[in-house]
Amino acid sequence: MQTHVVPQENLGGPLNFGAGISLAKGGGVSLSKNSGISLSKVDPSLKNVMVGAGWDVNTMGSAYDLDIQAWMLGQDGRVLSDAHFVFYNQSVSPDGSVRHSGDNRNGQGEGDDETMDITLDLVSPQINEILFTITIDNARAKGQSFGNVQNAFIRLVNKDTGNQIARYDLSGNYAGATSLIFAKLVRDNTCWNFIALGDGTQEELVNLCQRYGVNVG
């Protein structure tokens, strides 16, 4: 089976913008790996969106704690400041545009396990993209990986109407991956694009912080 654990130097493969698109479960567009959509073409008046992620864990061992993060990156691919890293312990960005819903420690229940709310008009003009990742808390110490995570998805919802705009369902072999570069919102002049990525890495949260310029002490 093909593995989707990607070496760091190979992250971010070629994008098939507008390709690999079909109808999604729950409405909207179904995205495939490295495909994307233009939000201005979907709804030019779109202002408030929710990014939701969900998963199921297939294991009889130690409990898994998965967390979503948002990295607000400039043109250099690094956060503008430590405060532009939004996660369960820093739930609101400096400009108030990105808000974390809180930490779901067990991933139980239907639908979204964790969400981010984004007010597009409030995003600082210095931000080029908002990258969404999922990590497993203390994955290496617990011997855990995304190989035991099933039915993972990320979706984009019009927060004002509740309508799902796009959804990406993860598929493939992610054994050995301890973090997931899941999707991103990318600024395109005055518009935004939502792009599915689905790159698994063997990094943990501290390694992602180092890569994207967050000081970890």
GROMACS .gro file of C-alpha atoms in nm:
model
  217
    1MET     CA    1   0.000   0.000   0.000
    2GLN     CA    2   0.128   0.346  -0.086
    3THR     CA    3   0.244   0.546   0.212
    4HIS     CA    4   0.166   0.915   0.248
    5VAL     CA    5   0.440   0.997   0.498
    6VAL     CA    6   0.630   1.272   0.316
    7PRO     CA    7   0.990   1.377   0.389
    8GLN     CA    8   1.007   1.739   0.505
    9GLU     CA    9   1.196   1.851   0.194
   10ASN     CA   10   0.920   1.710  -0.029
   11LEU     CA   11   0.622   1.868   0.147
   12GLY     CA   12   0.383   2.061  -0.074
   13GLY     CA   13   0.365   1.872  -0.401
   14PRO     CA   14   0.224   2.015  -0.727
   15LEU     CA   15  -0.130   2.144  -0.691
   16ASN     CA   16  -0.416   2.040  -0.916
   17PHE     CA   17  -0.620   2.355  -0.877
   18GLY     CA   18  -0.978   2.294  -0.977
   19ALA     CA   19  -0.904   1.926  -1.045
   20GLY     CA   20  -1.014   1.614  -0.860
   21ILE     CA   21  -1.347   1.771  -0.771
   22SER     CA   22  -1.681   1.599  -0.714
   23LEU     CA   23  -1.978   1.634  -0.479
   24ALA     CA   24  -1.898   1.591  -0.110
   25LYS     CA   25  -2.080   1.405   0.164
   26GLY     CA   26  -2.287   1.672   0.337
   27GLY     CA   27  -2.289   1.905   0.036
   28GLY     CA   28  -2.039   2.122  -0.143
   29VAL     CA   29  -1.726   2.010  -0.323
   30SER     CA   30  -1.526   1.695  -0.248
   31LEU     CA   31  -1.154   1.764  -0.276
   32SER     CA   32  -0.875   1.519  -0.345
   33LYS     CA   33  -0.513   1.550  -0.231
   34ASN     CA   34  -0.347   1.866  -0.369
   35SER     CA   35  -0.667   2.002  -0.523
   36GLY     CA   36  -0.836   2.328  -0.434
   37ILE     CA   37  -1.120   2.570  -0.496
   38SER     CA   38  -1.155   2.946  -0.523
   39LEU     CA   39  -1.387   3.078  -0.252
   40SER     CA   40  -1.470   3.384  -0.461
   41LYS     CA   41  -1.615   3.159  -0.729
   42VAL     CA   42  -1.813   2.956  -0.476
   43ASP     CA   43  -1.956   3.259  -0.294
   44PRO     CA   44  -1.819   3.612  -0.360
   45SER     CA   45  -1.989   3.743  -0.045
   46LEU     CA   46  -1.831   3.485   0.187
   47LYS     CA   47  -1.707   3.648   0.510
   48ASN     CA   48  -1.710   3.395   0.794
   49VAL     CA   49  -1.598   3.034   0.760
   50MET     CA   50  -1.544   2.740   0.990
   51VAL     CA   51  -1.272   2.483   0.933
   52GLY     CA   52  -1.373   2.159   1.101
   53ALA     CA   53  -1.174   1.837   1.135
   54GLY     CA   54  -1.283   1.495   1.253
   55TRP     CA   55  -1.137   1.148   1.299
   56ASP     CA   56  -1.183   0.805   1.455
   57VAL     CA   57  -0.907   0.614   1.632
   58ASN     CA   58  -0.880   0.238   1.589
   59THR     CA   59  -0.673   0.121   1.886
   60MET     CA   60  -0.702  -0.076   2.207
   61GLY     CA   61  -0.391   0.083   2.360
   62SER     CA   62  -0.325   0.426   2.509
   63ALA     CA   63  -0.583   0.694   2.434
   64TYR     CA   64  -0.504   0.923   2.142
   65ASP     CA   65  -0.523   1.302   2.183
   66LEU     CA   66  -0.533   1.474   1.844
   67ASP     CA   67  -0.521   1.852   1.812
   68ILE     CA   68  -0.577   2.101   1.531
   69GLN     CA   69  -0.352   2.403   1.479
   70ALA     CA   70  -0.360   2.709   1.253
   71TRP     CA   71  -0.036   2.871   1.138
   72MET     CA   72  -0.073   3.225   1.001
   73LEU     CA   73   0.217   3.251   0.758
   74GLY     CA   74   0.373   3.540   0.571
   75GLN     CA   75   0.537   3.531   0.229
   76ASP     CA   76   0.843   3.361   0.381
   77GLY     CA   77   0.639   3.063   0.500
   78ARG     CA   78   0.682   3.151   0.869
   79VAL     CA   79   0.445   3.293   1.128
   80LEU     CA   80   0.442   3.671   1.167
   81SER     CA   81   0.493   3.623   1.541
   82ASP     CA   82   0.450   3.354   1.805
   83ALA     CA   83   0.098   3.491   1.859
   84HIS     CA   84   0.007   3.401   1.500
   85PHE     CA   85   0.014   3.032   1.594
   86VAL     CA   86  -0.341   2.940   1.702
   87PHE     CA   87  -0.397   2.621   1.901
   88TYR     CA   88  -0.574   2.493   2.214
   89ASN     CA   89  -0.350   2.695   2.448
   90GLN     CA   90  -0.358   3.018   2.241
   91SER     CA   91  -0.707   3.028   2.102
   92VAL     CA   92  -0.731   3.367   1.928
   93SER     CA   93  -0.499   3.534   1.675
   94PRO     CA   94  -0.376   3.892   1.738
   95ASP     CA   95  -0.610   4.034   1.472
   96GLY     CA   96  -0.906   3.835   1.606
   97SER     CA   97  -0.958   3.664   1.272
   98VAL     CA   98  -0.888   3.305   1.378
   99ARG     CA   99  -1.044   3.136   1.682
  100HIS     CA  100  -0.989   2.784   1.814
  101SER     CA  101  -1.295   2.603   1.948
  102GLY     CA  102  -1.115   2.420   2.229
  103ASP     CA  103  -0.946   2.084   2.281
  104ASN     CA  104  -1.138   1.760   2.232
  105ARG     CA  105  -0.915   1.511   2.415
  106ASN     CA  106  -1.077   1.186   2.305
  107GLY     CA  107  -1.213   1.246   1.954
  108GLN     CA  108  -1.543   1.089   2.047
  109GLY     CA  109  -1.875   1.186   1.893
  110GLU     CA  110  -2.001   1.241   1.542
  111GLY     CA  111  -1.903   1.523   1.310
  112ASP     CA  112  -1.625   1.773   1.378
  113ASP     CA  113  -1.391   1.690   1.665
  114GLU     CA  114  -1.223   2.032   1.663
  115THR     CA  115  -1.292   2.352   1.471
  116MET     CA  116  -1.145   2.689   1.382
  117ASP     CA  117  -1.356   2.996   1.304
  118ILE     CA  118  -1.208   3.243   1.055
  119THR     CA  119  -1.332   3.594   0.973
  120LEU     CA  120  -1.170   3.648   0.634
  121ASP     CA  121  -1.199   4.027   0.629
  122LEU     CA  122  -1.011   4.052   0.961
  123VAL     CA  123  -0.705   3.854   0.851
  124SER     CA  124  -0.400   4.080   0.859
  125PRO     CA  125  -0.287   4.179   0.506
  126GLN     CA  126   0.063   4.049   0.589
  127ILE     CA  127  -0.076   3.695   0.610
  128ASN     CA  128  -0.027   3.498   0.288
  129GLU     CA  129  -0.180   3.171   0.402
  130ILE     CA  130  -0.337   2.995   0.699
  131LEU     CA  131  -0.210   2.639   0.728
  132PHE     CA  132  -0.407   2.376   0.920
  133THR     CA  133  -0.230   2.081   1.081
  134ILE     CA  134  -0.328   1.793   1.307
  135THR     CA  135  -0.085   1.647   1.560
  136ILE     CA  136  -0.096   1.355   1.803
  137ASP     CA  137   0.004   1.459   2.155
  138ASN     CA  138   0.323   1.278   2.267
  139ALA     CA  139   0.299   1.046   1.968
  140ARG     CA  140   0.654   0.915   1.978
  141ALA     CA  141   0.655   0.852   2.352
  142LYS     CA  142   0.328   0.658   2.322
  143GLY     CA  143   0.424   0.478   2.001
  144GLN     CA  144   0.125   0.630   1.820
  145SER     CA  145   0.078   0.736   1.459
  146PHE     CA  146  -0.188   0.827   1.204
  147GLY     CA  147  -0.177   0.466   1.088
  148ASN     CA  148  -0.439   0.399   1.356
  149VAL     CA  149  -0.649   0.705   1.271
  150GLN     CA  150  -0.943   0.638   1.041
  151ASN     CA  151  -1.213   0.844   0.870
  152ALA     CA  152  -1.014   1.166   0.908
  153PHE     CA  153  -1.154   1.467   0.724
  154ILE     CA  154  -1.128   1.842   0.706
  155ARG     CA  155  -1.405   2.064   0.576
  156LEU     CA  156  -1.487   2.427   0.510
  157VAL     CA  157  -1.826   2.564   0.612
  158ASN     CA  158  -2.002   2.897   0.554
  159LYS     CA  159  -2.048   2.992   0.918
  160ASP     CA  160  -2.330   3.235   0.843
  161THR     CA  161  -2.547   2.979   0.662
  162GLY     CA  162  -2.415   2.649   0.797
  163ASN     CA  163  -2.366   2.520   0.443
  164GLN     CA  164  -2.064   2.303   0.374
  165ILE     CA  165  -1.845   2.450   0.099
  166ALA     CA  166  -1.580   2.181   0.060
  167ARG     CA  167  -1.461   1.862   0.227
  168TYR     CA  168  -1.145   1.654   0.202
  169ASP     CA  169  -1.156   1.292   0.324
  170LEU     CA  170  -0.813   1.152   0.399
  171SER     CA  171  -0.726   0.819   0.235
  172GLY     CA  172  -0.412   0.610   0.209
  173ASN     CA  173  -0.150   0.469   0.443
  174TYR     CA  174  -0.023   0.709   0.711
  175ALA     CA  175   0.158   0.454   0.928
  176GLY     CA  176   0.452   0.625   1.097
  177ALA     CA  177   0.311   0.977   1.053
  178THR     CA  178   0.289   1.171   1.378
  179SER     CA  179   0.154   1.492   1.227
  180LEU     CA  180  -0.063   1.581   0.931
  181ILE     CA  181  -0.033   1.887   0.708
  182PHE     CA  182  -0.402   1.879   0.625
  183ALA     CA  183  -0.514   2.188   0.428
  184LYS     CA  184  -0.463   2.561   0.386
  185LEU     CA  185  -0.639   2.885   0.304
  186VAL     CA  186  -0.425   3.084   0.061
  187ARG     CA  187  -0.470   3.452  -0.020
  188ASP     CA  188  -0.507   3.531  -0.390
  189ASN     CA  189  -0.507   3.911  -0.409
  190THR     CA  190  -0.842   4.001  -0.251
  191CYS     CA  191  -0.974   3.642  -0.262
  192TRP     CA  192  -0.900   3.316  -0.082
  193ASN     CA  193  -0.844   2.962  -0.205
  194PHE     CA  194  -0.897   2.646   0.003
  195ILE     CA  195  -0.650   2.370  -0.081
  196ALA     CA  196  -0.638   2.009   0.041
  197LEU     CA  197  -0.286   1.881   0.118
  198GLY     CA  198  -0.290   1.555   0.315
  199ASP     CA  199   0.086   1.529   0.379
  200GLY     CA  200   0.187   1.306   0.670
  201THR     CA  201   0.517   1.378   0.845
  202GLN     CA  202   0.720   1.217   1.123
  203GLU     CA  203   0.741   1.547   1.309
  204GLU     CA  204   0.568   1.640   1.633
  205LEU     CA  205   0.428   1.976   1.737
  206VAL     CA  206   0.761   2.110   1.863
  207ASN     CA  207   0.922   2.029   1.527
  208LEU     CA  208   0.642   2.208   1.339
  209CYS     CA  209   0.693   2.510   1.564
  210GLN     CA  210   1.060   2.518   1.469
  211ARG     CA  211   0.980   2.484   1.099
  212TYR     CA  212   0.720   2.763   1.094
  213GLY     CA  213   0.912   3.003   1.317
  214VAL     CA  214   0.739   2.969   1.655
  215ASN     CA  215   0.977   3.008   1.950
  216VAL     CA  216   0.955   2.706   2.180
  217GLY     CA  217   1.182   2.831   2.457
   0.00000   0.00000   0.00000
